mmCIF file of C-alpha atoms and ligand atoms in Angstrom:
data_model
loop_
_atom_site.group_PDB
_atom_site.id
_atom_site.type_symbol
_atom_site.label_atom_id
_atom_site.label_comp_id
_atom_site.label_asym_id
_atom_site.label_seq_id
_atom_site.Cartn_x
_atom_site.Cartn_y
_atom_site.Cartn_z
ATOM 1 C CA MET O 537 -29.505 -3.104 -5.263
ATOM 2 C CA ARG O 538 -28.888 0.509 -4.237
ATOM 3 C CA SER O 539 -26.226 1.157 -1.563
ATOM 4 C CA TRP O 540 -27.539 1.907 1.943
ATOM 5 C CA ARG O 541 -25.468 5.082 1.719
ATOM 6 C CA VAL O 542 -27.831 6.392 -0.990
ATOM 7 C CA CYS O 543 -31.116 6.148 0.839
ATOM 8 C CA GLY O 544 -32.815 9.561 0.648
ATOM 9 C CA ASN O 545 -33.753 12.195 -1.903
ATOM 10 C CA GLU O 546 -30.674 11.785 -4.119
ATOM 11 C CA GLU O 547 -32.625 10.579 -7.175
ATOM 12 C CA LYS O 548 -35.474 13.055 -6.630
ATOM 13 C CA TYR O 549 -33.104 16.045 -6.504
ATOM 14 C CA LEU O 550 -31.098 14.880 -9.497
ATOM 15 C CA LYS O 551 -34.369 14.530 -11.447
ATOM 16 C CA GLU O 552 -35.376 18.065 -10.402
ATOM 17 C CA LEU O 553 -32.128 19.273 -11.857
ATOM 18 C CA LEU O 554 -32.575 17.270 -15.069
ATOM 19 C CA ASN O 555 -36.070 18.645 -15.521
ATOM 20 C CA GLY O 556 -35.396 22.231 -14.422
ATOM 21 C CA GLY O 557 -31.942 22.786 -15.922
ATOM 22 C CA PHE O 558 -29.045 24.604 -14.295
ATOM 23 C CA PRO O 559 -29.857 27.848 -12.463
ATOM 24 C CA GLY O 560 -28.287 31.209 -13.374
ATOM 25 C CA LYS O 561 -25.387 32.584 -11.310
ATOM 26 C CA SER O 562 -27.616 34.885 -9.232
ATOM 27 C CA GLU O 563 -30.022 32.071 -8.265
ATOM 28 C CA PRO O 564 -29.237 29.884 -5.243
ATOM 29 C CA GLY O 565 -29.854 26.521 -6.964
ATOM 30 C CA PHE O 566 -28.831 23.309 -5.211
ATOM 31 C CA THR O 567 -25.444 24.722 -4.127
ATOM 32 C CA GLY O 568 -27.307 27.552 -2.383
ATOM 33 C CA ARG O 569 -29.783 25.178 -0.762
ATOM 34 C CA LEU O 570 -26.980 22.897 0.394
ATOM 35 C CA GLU O 571 -24.941 25.800 1.789
ATOM 36 C CA ALA O 572 -27.927 27.234 3.682
ATOM 37 C CA GLU O 573 -28.790 23.853 5.226
ATOM 38 C CA PHE O 574 -25.175 23.054 6.050
ATOM 39 C CA ALA O 575 -24.719 26.423 7.795
ATOM 40 C CA GLU O 576 -27.886 25.817 9.793
ATOM 41 C CA LYS O 577 -26.857 22.284 10.769
ATOM 42 C CA PHE O 578 -23.470 23.460 12.054
ATOM 43 C CA GLY O 579 -24.850 26.638 13.623
ATOM 44 C CA VAL O 580 -22.646 29.038 11.636
ATOM 45 C CA LYS O 581 -23.348 32.088 9.481
ATOM 46 C CA PHE O 582 -21.593 30.960 6.295
ATOM 47 C CA ALA O 583 -21.043 27.689 4.433
ATOM 48 C CA ILE O 584 -19.291 27.731 1.047
ATOM 49 C CA SER O 585 -19.311 24.635 -1.126
ATOM 50 C CA PHE O 586 -16.215 23.358 -2.935
ATOM 51 C CA ALA O 587 -15.114 20.763 -5.472
ATOM 52 C CA ASN O 588 -13.164 18.874 -2.777
ATOM 53 C CA GLY O 589 -11.799 19.032 0.761
ATOM 54 C CA THR O 590 -8.240 19.951 -0.272
ATOM 55 C CA ALA O 591 -9.255 23.122 -2.145
ATOM 56 C CA THR O 592 -11.242 24.075 0.989
ATOM 57 C CA LEU O 593 -8.063 24.087 3.106
ATOM 58 C CA HIS O 594 -6.162 26.042 0.451
ATOM 59 C CA ALA O 595 -8.951 28.654 0.278
ATOM 60 C CA ALA O 596 -9.145 28.936 4.086
ATOM 61 C CA LEU O 597 -5.405 29.633 4.288
ATOM 62 C CA HIS O 598 -5.624 32.138 1.431
ATOM 63 C CA ALA O 599 -8.515 33.932 3.180
ATOM 64 C CA LEU O 600 -6.273 34.346 6.235
ATOM 65 C CA GLY O 601 -3.724 36.065 3.991
ATOM 66 C CA ILE O 602 -1.213 33.208 4.289
ATOM 67 C CA GLY O 603 1.469 32.972 1.602
ATOM 68 C CA PRO O 604 5.214 32.733 0.946
ATOM 69 C CA GLY O 605 7.397 33.243 4.021
ATOM 70 C CA ASP O 606 4.631 32.139 6.415
ATOM 71 C CA GLU O 607 4.451 28.947 8.473
ATOM 72 C CA VAL O 608 1.384 26.853 9.299
ATOM 73 C CA ILE O 609 1.452 24.216 12.044
ATOM 74 C CA VAL O 610 -0.035 20.858 10.958
ATOM 75 C CA PRO O 611 0.077 17.236 12.203
ATOM 76 C CA PRO O 612 2.048 14.675 10.156
ATOM 77 C CA LEU O 613 -0.243 11.737 11.061
ATOM 78 C CA THR O 614 -3.071 12.258 8.579
ATOM 79 C CA MET O 615 -3.881 12.152 4.907
ATOM 80 C CA SER O 616 -1.415 14.364 3.006
ATOM 81 C CA SER O 617 -3.914 17.044 1.853
ATOM 82 C CA THR O 618 -3.370 18.994 5.077
ATOM 83 C CA THR O 619 0.318 19.416 4.229
ATOM 84 C CA LEU O 620 -0.321 19.889 0.500
ATOM 85 C CA ALA O 621 -2.799 22.736 1.096
ATOM 86 C CA VAL O 622 -0.129 24.671 3.035
ATOM 87 C CA LEU O 623 2.266 24.164 0.131
ATOM 88 C CA HIS O 624 -0.452 25.196 -2.366
ATOM 89 C CA ALA O 625 -0.783 28.456 -0.405
ATOM 90 C CA GLY O 626 2.980 28.986 -0.830
ATOM 91 C CA ALA O 627 3.672 28.626 2.912
ATOM 92 C CA LYS O 628 5.773 26.156 4.926
ATOM 93 C CA PRO O 629 4.141 23.257 6.838
ATOM 94 C CA VAL O 630 5.665 22.925 10.307
ATOM 95 C CA TYR O 631 4.866 19.674 12.098
ATOM 96 C CA ALA O 632 3.475 19.461 15.611
ATOM 97 C CA ASP O 633 3.465 15.994 17.160
ATOM 98 C CA VAL O 634 0.232 14.171 17.998
ATOM 99 C CA ASP O 635 -0.899 12.958 21.420
ATOM 100 C CA ARG O 636 -0.044 9.314 22.073
ATOM 101 C CA GLU O 637 -3.562 8.516 23.384
ATOM 102 C CA THR O 638 -5.915 10.661 21.268
ATOM 103 C CA PHE O 639 -3.827 10.528 18.044
ATOM 104 C CA VAL O 640 -4.727 14.199 17.309
ATOM 105 C CA MET O 641 -2.492 17.285 17.550
ATOM 106 C CA SER O 642 -0.719 17.824 20.884
ATOM 107 C CA VAL O 643 -1.257 21.350 22.184
ATOM 108 C CA GLU O 644 2.095 21.235 23.989
ATOM 109 C CA SER O 645 3.927 20.301 20.808
ATOM 110 C CA ALA O 646 2.078 22.950 18.748
ATOM 111 C CA LYS O 647 3.071 25.591 21.289
ATOM 112 C CA LYS O 648 6.746 24.647 20.946
ATOM 113 C CA LYS O 649 6.597 24.958 17.144
ATOM 114 C CA ILE O 650 5.382 28.584 17.088
ATOM 115 C CA THR O 651 7.853 31.073 15.577
ATOM 116 C CA PRO O 652 7.427 34.725 14.513
ATOM 117 C CA ARG O 653 6.537 33.367 11.041
ATOM 118 C CA THR O 654 3.640 31.148 12.264
ATOM 119 C CA LYS O 655 0.370 32.478 10.817
ATOM 120 C CA ALA O 656 -2.091 29.675 11.611
ATOM 121 C CA ILE O 657 -2.579 26.250 13.183
ATOM 122 C CA MET O 658 -4.408 23.593 11.145
ATOM 123 C CA PRO O 659 -5.276 20.584 13.350
ATOM 124 C CA VAL O 660 -7.019 17.494 11.967
ATOM 125 C CA SER O 661 -9.968 15.812 13.701
ATOM 126 C CA LEU O 662 -8.512 12.422 12.900
ATOM 127 C CA TYR O 663 -10.684 9.319 12.492
ATOM 128 C CA GLY O 664 -13.689 11.373 13.651
ATOM 129 C CA LEU O 665 -12.268 12.579 16.989
ATOM 130 C CA PRO O 666 -12.323 16.390 17.312
ATOM 131 C CA ALA O 667 -8.862 17.959 17.699
ATOM 132 C CA PRO O 668 -8.384 20.067 20.872
ATOM 133 C CA VAL O 669 -9.369 23.311 19.121
ATOM 134 C CA PRO O 670 -10.482 25.264 22.227
ATOM 135 C CA GLU O 671 -7.006 24.702 23.738
ATOM 136 C CA LEU O 672 -5.225 25.469 20.457
ATOM 137 C CA LYS O 673 -7.171 28.731 20.136
ATOM 138 C CA LYS O 674 -5.646 29.859 23.431
ATOM 139 C CA LEU O 675 -2.253 29.946 21.671
ATOM 140 C CA GLY O 676 -3.505 33.144 20.010
ATOM 141 C CA LEU O 677 -3.257 32.198 16.333
ATOM 142 C CA PRO O 678 -6.037 31.623 13.763
ATOM 143 C CA VAL O 679 -7.169 27.993 13.729
ATOM 144 C CA VAL O 680 -8.349 26.239 10.567
ATOM 145 C CA GLU O 681 -10.037 22.947 11.491
ATOM 146 C CA ASP O 682 -9.495 20.107 9.038
ATOM 147 C CA SER O 683 -12.743 18.316 9.799
ATOM 148 C CA ALA O 684 -12.753 16.185 6.632
ATOM 149 C CA GLN O 685 -13.171 13.057 8.771
ATOM 150 C CA CYS O 686 -15.353 14.533 11.489
ATOM 151 C CA PHE O 687 -19.060 15.267 11.024
ATOM 152 C CA LEU O 688 -21.014 16.015 14.222
ATOM 153 C CA GLY O 689 -18.110 15.213 16.524
ATOM 154 C CA SER O 690 -18.107 17.746 19.341
ATOM 155 C CA ILE O 691 -16.280 19.257 22.289
ATOM 156 C CA ASP O 692 -18.462 20.358 25.200
ATOM 157 C CA GLY O 693 -21.459 20.392 22.868
ATOM 158 C CA LYS O 694 -19.800 22.572 20.198
ATOM 159 C CA LEU O 695 -19.522 20.913 16.798
ATOM 160 C CA ALA O 696 -16.094 20.225 15.320
ATOM 161 C CA GLY O 697 -15.480 22.518 12.359
ATOM 162 C CA ALA O 698 -17.459 25.330 13.980
ATOM 163 C CA ILE O 699 -15.021 25.963 16.843
ATOM 164 C CA GLY O 700 -12.024 27.417 14.990
ATOM 165 C CA ASP O 701 -11.909 30.496 12.752
ATOM 166 C CA LEU O 702 -12.678 28.359 9.702
ATOM 167 C CA GLY O 703 -13.716 24.702 9.366
ATOM 168 C CA SER O 704 -13.175 22.434 6.362
ATOM 169 C CA PHE O 705 -15.099 19.294 5.386
ATOM 170 C CA SER O 706 -14.711 16.711 2.618
ATOM 171 C CA PHE O 707 -17.447 14.791 0.775
ATOM 172 C CA GLN O 708 -14.987 12.361 -0.823
ATOM 173 C CA ASN O 709 -16.367 8.853 -1.151
ATOM 174 C CA SER O 710 -15.160 7.480 2.203
ATOM 175 C CA LYS O 711 -16.565 10.336 4.291
ATOM 176 C CA HIS O 712 -19.689 10.440 6.516
ATOM 177 C CA ILE O 713 -21.632 12.037 3.645
ATOM 178 C CA THR O 714 -20.498 12.033 0.039
ATOM 179 C CA CYS O 715 -21.096 13.070 -3.536
ATOM 180 C CA GLY O 716 -17.981 11.266 -4.772
ATOM 181 C CA GLU O 717 -15.847 14.420 -4.472
ATOM 182 C CA GLY O 718 -16.755 17.674 -2.747
ATOM 183 C CA GLY O 719 -16.092 19.926 0.221
ATOM 184 C CA MET O 720 -17.360 22.769 2.399
ATOM 185 C CA VAL O 721 -15.820 25.658 4.331
ATOM 186 C CA ILE O 722 -17.695 27.102 7.285
ATOM 187 C CA THR O 723 -17.094 30.288 9.258
ATOM 188 C CA ASP O 724 -18.893 32.984 11.221
ATOM 189 C CA ASP O 725 -16.633 35.747 9.936
ATOM 190 C CA PRO O 726 -18.141 37.710 6.991
ATOM 191 C CA GLU O 727 -14.761 38.909 5.682
ATOM 192 C CA LEU O 728 -13.220 35.447 5.747
ATOM 193 C CA ALA O 729 -16.378 34.062 4.110
ATOM 194 C CA ALA O 730 -16.192 36.666 1.329
ATOM 195 C CA ALA O 731 -12.507 35.916 0.732
ATOM 196 C CA VAL O 732 -13.143 32.138 0.678
ATOM 197 C CA ARG O 733 -16.006 32.530 -1.798
ATOM 198 C CA ARG O 734 -14.049 34.849 -4.120
ATOM 199 C CA PHE O 735 -11.027 32.531 -4.077
ATOM 200 C CA SER O 736 -13.216 29.554 -5.012
ATOM 201 C CA SER O 737 -14.909 31.550 -7.750
ATOM 202 C CA LEU O 738 -12.039 32.950 -9.851
ATOM 203 C CA GLY O 739 -11.735 36.119 -7.790
ATOM 204 C CA TYR O 740 -15.063 37.564 -8.998
ATOM 205 C CA GLY O 741 -15.733 40.782 -7.078
ATOM 206 C CA GLN O 742 -19.519 40.613 -7.427
ATOM 207 C CA ILE O 743 -19.877 37.217 -5.810
ATOM 208 C CA SER O 744 -21.488 37.144 -2.362
ATOM 209 C CA PRO O 745 -20.592 34.694 0.401
ATOM 210 C CA GLU O 746 -24.326 34.208 0.936
ATOM 211 C CA PRO O 747 -26.182 31.978 -1.519
ATOM 212 C CA GLY O 748 -28.345 33.808 -4.058
ATOM 213 C CA LYS O 749 -27.044 37.255 -3.103
ATOM 214 C CA SER O 750 -24.383 37.750 -5.781
ATOM 215 C CA LYS O 751 -24.667 40.971 -7.767
ATOM 216 C CA ILE O 752 -24.484 39.186 -11.080
ATOM 217 C CA ASP O 753 -27.293 39.682 -13.605
ATOM 218 C CA LYS O 754 -27.667 39.281 -17.320
ATOM 219 C CA ASN O 755 -26.784 42.948 -18.062
ATOM 220 C CA MET O 756 -23.609 42.639 -16.082
ATOM 221 C CA ILE O 757 -22.588 39.495 -17.907
ATOM 222 C CA ALA O 758 -23.479 41.033 -21.300
ATOM 223 C CA SER O 759 -21.632 44.351 -20.916
ATOM 224 C CA PRO O 760 -18.156 44.627 -22.451
ATOM 225 C CA GLU O 761 -17.286 47.133 -19.680
ATOM 226 C CA THR O 762 -17.870 44.740 -16.799
ATOM 227 C CA ILE O 763 -15.020 44.260 -14.351
ATOM 228 C CA ARG O 764 -15.012 40.683 -13.105
ATOM 229 C CA HIS O 765 -11.748 39.910 -11.350
ATOM 230 C CA THR O 766 -11.184 42.183 -8.404
ATOM 231 C CA HIS O 767 -9.070 39.422 -6.821
ATOM 232 C CA TYR O 768 -6.994 36.405 -7.783
ATOM 233 C CA GLY O 769 -8.755 33.054 -7.545
ATOM 234 C CA PHE O 770 -9.281 29.474 -8.691
ATOM 235 C CA ASN O 771 -12.364 27.706 -9.948
ATOM 236 C CA PHE O 772 -12.963 25.444 -6.943
ATOM 237 C CA ARG O 773 -16.777 25.555 -7.120
ATOM 238 C CA MET O 774 -18.964 22.552 -6.461
ATOM 239 C CA SER O 775 -21.204 21.553 -9.375
ATOM 240 C CA GLU O 776 -25.005 21.641 -9.117
ATOM 241 C CA LEU O 777 -25.056 17.876 -9.708
ATOM 242 C CA CYS O 778 -22.836 17.235 -6.683
ATOM 243 C CA ALA O 779 -24.789 19.754 -4.604
ATOM 244 C CA ALA O 780 -28.122 18.058 -5.401
ATOM 245 C CA PHE O 781 -26.681 14.716 -4.283
ATOM 246 C CA THR O 782 -24.974 16.147 -1.172
ATOM 247 C CA LEU O 783 -28.135 17.962 -0.070
ATOM 248 C CA ALA O 784 -29.947 14.614 0.031
ATOM 249 C CA GLN O 785 -27.017 13.111 1.961
ATOM 250 C CA LEU O 786 -27.024 15.995 4.451
ATOM 251 C CA GLU O 787 -30.684 15.313 5.198
ATOM 252 C CA ASN O 788 -29.593 11.877 6.470
ATOM 253 C CA LEU O 789 -26.400 12.988 8.223
ATOM 254 C CA ASP O 790 -27.672 12.113 11.714
ATOM 255 C CA LYS O 791 -28.469 8.598 10.568
ATOM 256 C CA PHE O 792 -25.063 8.097 8.881
ATOM 257 C CA VAL O 793 -23.226 9.376 11.962
ATOM 258 C CA ALA O 794 -25.312 7.166 14.278
ATOM 259 C CA MET O 795 -24.417 4.141 12.127
ATOM 260 C CA ARG O 796 -20.690 4.979 12.277
ATOM 261 C CA LYS O 797 -20.863 5.473 16.042
ATOM 262 C CA MET O 798 -22.626 2.162 16.511
ATOM 263 C CA CYS O 799 -19.909 0.379 14.488
ATOM 264 C CA GLY O 800 -17.055 2.234 16.201
ATOM 265 C CA GLU O 801 -18.381 1.569 19.687
ATOM 266 C CA ALA O 802 -18.940 -2.119 18.871
ATOM 267 C CA PHE O 803 -15.259 -2.512 17.848
ATOM 268 C CA PHE O 804 -14.110 -0.596 20.935
ATOM 269 C CA GLU O 805 -16.279 -2.814 23.131
ATOM 270 C CA ALA O 806 -14.927 -5.978 21.483
ATOM 271 C CA ALA O 807 -11.353 -4.942 22.369
ATOM 272 C CA SER O 808 -12.191 -3.623 25.826
ATOM 273 C CA GLY O 809 -10.488 -6.441 27.750
ATOM 274 C CA CYS O 810 -7.381 -6.402 25.571
ATOM 275 C CA SER O 811 -4.311 -4.685 27.013
ATOM 276 C CA TRP O 812 -2.379 -4.481 23.737
ATOM 277 C CA LEU O 813 -4.974 -2.765 21.506
ATOM 278 C CA GLN O 814 -5.180 0.834 22.636
ATOM 279 C CA PRO O 815 -8.356 2.524 21.322
ATOM 280 C CA GLN O 816 -8.295 6.193 20.302
ATOM 281 C CA LYS O 817 -9.107 7.949 23.573
ATOM 282 C CA SER O 818 -11.853 10.604 23.778
ATOM 283 C CA PRO O 819 -10.994 13.287 26.355
ATOM 284 C CA ALA O 820 -13.822 14.283 28.738
ATOM 285 C CA GLY O 821 -16.509 16.265 26.905
ATOM 286 C CA THR O 822 -15.296 15.138 23.451
ATOM 287 C CA VAL O 823 -17.623 13.104 21.211
ATOM 288 C CA ASN O 824 -16.040 10.895 18.532
ATOM 289 C CA SER O 825 -17.970 10.742 15.219
ATOM 290 C CA PHE O 826 -16.098 7.526 14.285
ATOM 291 C CA TRP O 827 -15.071 8.019 10.676
ATOM 292 C CA ALA O 828 -13.068 4.910 11.595
ATOM 293 C CA ALA O 829 -12.470 2.845 14.729
ATOM 294 C CA ALA O 830 -8.770 3.407 15.403
ATOM 295 C CA PHE O 831 -6.455 1.429 17.681
ATOM 296 C CA CYS O 832 -2.743 1.417 18.350
ATOM 297 C CA LEU O 833 -1.458 -2.157 18.172
ATOM 298 C CA ASP O 834 0.776 -1.790 21.195
ATOM 299 C CA THR O 835 2.575 -5.100 21.521
ATOM 300 C CA GLY O 836 5.840 -6.799 20.735
ATOM 301 C CA PHE O 837 4.289 -10.238 20.165
ATOM 302 C CA VAL O 838 2.098 -9.645 17.092
ATOM 303 C CA SER O 839 2.994 -7.444 14.144
ATOM 304 C CA TRP O 840 0.591 -5.260 12.155
ATOM 305 C CA GLU O 841 0.987 -7.650 9.194
ATOM 306 C CA ASP O 842 0.325 -10.820 11.218
ATOM 307 C CA PHE O 843 -2.755 -9.356 12.899
ATOM 308 C CA HIS O 844 -3.996 -8.210 9.487
ATOM 309 C CA LYS O 845 -3.345 -11.621 7.901
ATOM 310 C CA ALA O 846 -5.188 -13.363 10.757
ATOM 311 C CA MET O 847 -8.216 -11.073 10.320
ATOM 312 C CA ILE O 848 -8.350 -11.770 6.564
ATOM 313 C CA ALA O 849 -7.872 -15.518 7.094
ATOM 314 C CA ALA O 850 -10.812 -15.475 9.537
ATOM 315 C CA GLY O 851 -13.059 -13.932 6.833
ATOM 316 C CA SER O 852 -12.875 -10.217 7.719
ATOM 317 C CA ASP O 853 -12.762 -7.584 5.005
ATOM 318 C CA GLY O 854 -9.613 -6.372 6.745
ATOM 319 C CA TYR O 855 -8.524 -3.040 8.096
ATOM 320 C CA TYR O 856 -6.327 -0.149 7.064
ATOM 321 C CA GLY O 857 -3.028 1.098 8.389
ATOM 322 C CA ALA O 858 -2.261 4.773 8.803
ATOM 323 C CA TRP O 859 -0.988 6.857 5.911
ATOM 324 C CA ARG O 860 2.796 7.303 5.902
ATOM 325 C CA LEU O 861 3.655 10.429 7.858
ATOM 326 C CA ALA O 862 3.419 13.267 5.341
ATOM 327 C CA TYR O 863 7.150 14.063 5.594
ATOM 328 C CA HIS O 864 8.001 10.419 4.855
ATOM 329 C CA GLU O 865 6.346 10.588 1.431
ATOM 330 C CA PRO O 866 9.048 10.901 -1.244
ATOM 331 C CA ALA O 867 7.706 14.172 -2.647
ATOM 332 C CA LEU O 868 7.614 15.763 0.822
ATOM 333 C CA ALA O 869 10.746 14.245 2.374
ATOM 334 C CA TYR O 870 12.504 17.633 2.306
ATOM 335 C CA LEU O 871 10.116 18.690 5.126
ATOM 336 C CA ALA O 872 11.397 15.968 7.497
ATOM 337 C CA ALA O 873 14.548 17.766 8.681
ATOM 338 C CA ASP O 874 13.080 19.604 11.703
ATOM 339 C CA ALA O 875 9.851 17.568 12.116
ATOM 340 C CA ASP O 876 10.676 15.777 15.419
ATOM 341 C CA CYS O 877 7.356 13.965 16.070
ATOM 342 C CA PRO O 878 8.150 10.805 18.113
ATOM 343 C CA ASN O 879 4.514 9.979 18.974
ATOM 344 C CA ALA O 880 3.410 10.183 15.334
ATOM 345 C CA GLU O 881 6.398 7.986 14.372
ATOM 346 C CA TYR O 882 5.436 5.430 17.046
ATOM 347 C CA LEU O 883 1.729 5.334 16.181
ATOM 348 C CA GLN O 884 2.004 5.335 12.376
ATOM 349 C CA SER O 885 3.362 1.797 11.984
ATOM 350 C CA ARG O 886 1.011 0.403 14.657
ATOM 351 C CA MET O 887 -2.333 1.883 13.616
ATOM 352 C CA VAL O 888 -5.288 -0.456 13.118
ATOM 353 C CA GLN O 889 -8.090 1.444 11.416
ATOM 354 C CA LEU O 890 -11.367 -0.476 11.110
ATOM 355 C CA LYS O 891 -14.191 0.504 8.789
ATOM 356 C CA THR O 892 -17.335 1.968 10.394
ATOM 357 C CA HIS O 893 -19.662 2.036 7.424
ATOM 358 C CA TYR O 894 -21.293 -1.367 7.503
ATOM 359 C CA GLY O 895 -24.757 -1.196 6.035
ATOM 360 C CA SER O 896 -26.438 -3.684 8.321
ATOM 361 C CA GLU O 897 -26.148 -5.000 11.850
ATOM 362 C CA GLU O 898 -25.546 -8.528 10.435
ATOM 363 C CA GLU O 899 -22.443 -7.374 8.532
ATOM 364 C CA LEU O 900 -21.222 -5.469 11.582
ATOM 365 C CA ASP O 901 -21.859 -8.398 13.943
ATOM 366 C CA LYS O 902 -19.859 -10.681 11.643
ATOM 367 C CA GLU O 903 -16.869 -8.290 11.572
ATOM 368 C CA VAL O 904 -16.993 -7.708 15.331
ATOM 369 C CA ALA O 905 -17.125 -11.463 16.004
ATOM 370 C CA ILE O 906 -14.036 -11.998 13.810
ATOM 371 C CA PHE O 907 -12.227 -9.137 15.561
ATOM 372 C CA ARG O 908 -13.012 -10.719 18.958
ATOM 373 C CA GLN O 909 -11.881 -14.150 17.791
ATOM 374 C CA VAL O 910 -8.560 -12.859 16.398
ATOM 375 C CA ILE O 911 -7.857 -10.863 19.567
ATOM 376 C CA LYS O 912 -8.508 -14.012 21.616
ATOM 377 C CA HIS O 913 -6.201 -16.021 19.371
ATOM 378 C CA PHE O 914 -3.244 -13.690 20.014
ATOM 379 C CA ASP O 915 -4.041 -12.810 23.625
ATOM 380 C CA ARG O 916 -1.704 -14.152 26.335
HETATM 381 C C1 PLP Y 216 -7.968 14.698 7.041
HETATM 382 C C2 PLP Y 216 -8.229 14.956 5.583
HETATM 383 N N1 PLP Y 216 -7.999 16.190 5.102
HETATM 384 C C3 PLP Y 216 -8.241 16.487 3.817
HETATM 385 C C4 PLP Y 216 -8.747 15.555 2.963
HETATM 386 C C5 PLP Y 216 -8.930 15.937 1.548
HETATM 387 O O1 PLP Y 216 -10.228 15.855 1.106
HETATM 388 P P1 PLP Y 216 -10.536 15.615 -0.441
HETATM 389 O O2 PLP Y 216 -10.182 14.207 -0.753
HETATM 390 O O3 PLP Y 216 -11.991 15.898 -0.550
HETATM 391 O O4 PLP Y 216 -9.698 16.581 -1.218
HETATM 392 C C6 PLP Y 216 -9.034 14.260 3.432
HETATM 393 C C7 PLP Y 216 -9.612 13.166 2.623
HETATM 394 O O5 PLP Y 216 -9.787 12.851 1.634
HETATM 395 C C8 PLP Y 216 -8.757 13.951 4.772
HETATM 396 O O6 PLP Y 216 -8.993 12.727 5.252
#
């Protein structure tokens, strides 16, 4: 039986590609169609597709001219790609603490970490909750939104990813929409868009940020005189196969987000009377897109492991803990020296992160009932 997450035109578009072949470089193809629809959905001028949501962050930093000697402010409580992308750009990640209630970057902490070398702030919209980008923008530095986990989350009606100077999304398998691996950068700035596109496409000077508008034709490709690389770049492009699949997923984005919200809200509701499970708090005007339903297990009488064991024993498919803080990973431990993030340290070992992609209400109801029962068991 096909997964509920593959419920639209995926097969139809892949067949179109099989029958029609791969388009030439000057034709929009499925990547062009996907980019145009993504830009429209998020209300921005440019969307540039990528092979993954780590390369997107690297390209966004490169487009801002960030390199060796520069600092970028990031949170430590997230998947490590945010830190790695800063290192890929040759810059230094500087850690701002997260807020104890929202789990996303604290504006106060970010402000304290600014030095003359700071060139950008890269907050993460963790677990689907938009980071406080409007407030961070007031600090006067470019903001790159890592929105890998946040599709259609919003602040005062403005979509996460489209608030900062550049927004980055991931289509990795666990995300709201997927093609296995993929990513997207969005921006309204034509120069940043051009730089992002060139960087993702080997530094080709003729490539346009807008789909189907590249000045590449057969004569140009054939001529031995043609100059290709006006800039330095990587090949970070998304394949047509992934784009065909992602386009079909994008058409159902509203449905996937609604499903995640329904699951997230059901878990939040189930824990609503419990004083020791603190749900991720949405500030006024902020809409959570619930990539996961996240709680801080804030009690001395049951450990993360014991709560987890009790959930599994009761028949749940379990939950996840948070990633180690980036600077506590062995390869990144040298970044820990001046990190000073007490809230992130506190939350990391206590995070309960429940899945929000159940395919049916029956499955969800079963998980929510187990969650309720286990809370009741430990409650005093
Ligand atoms: C917050 C965050 N940033 C970046 C990434 C990197 O995306 P990708 O796996 O597509 O490289 C992910 C997830 O995978 C993520 O969760």
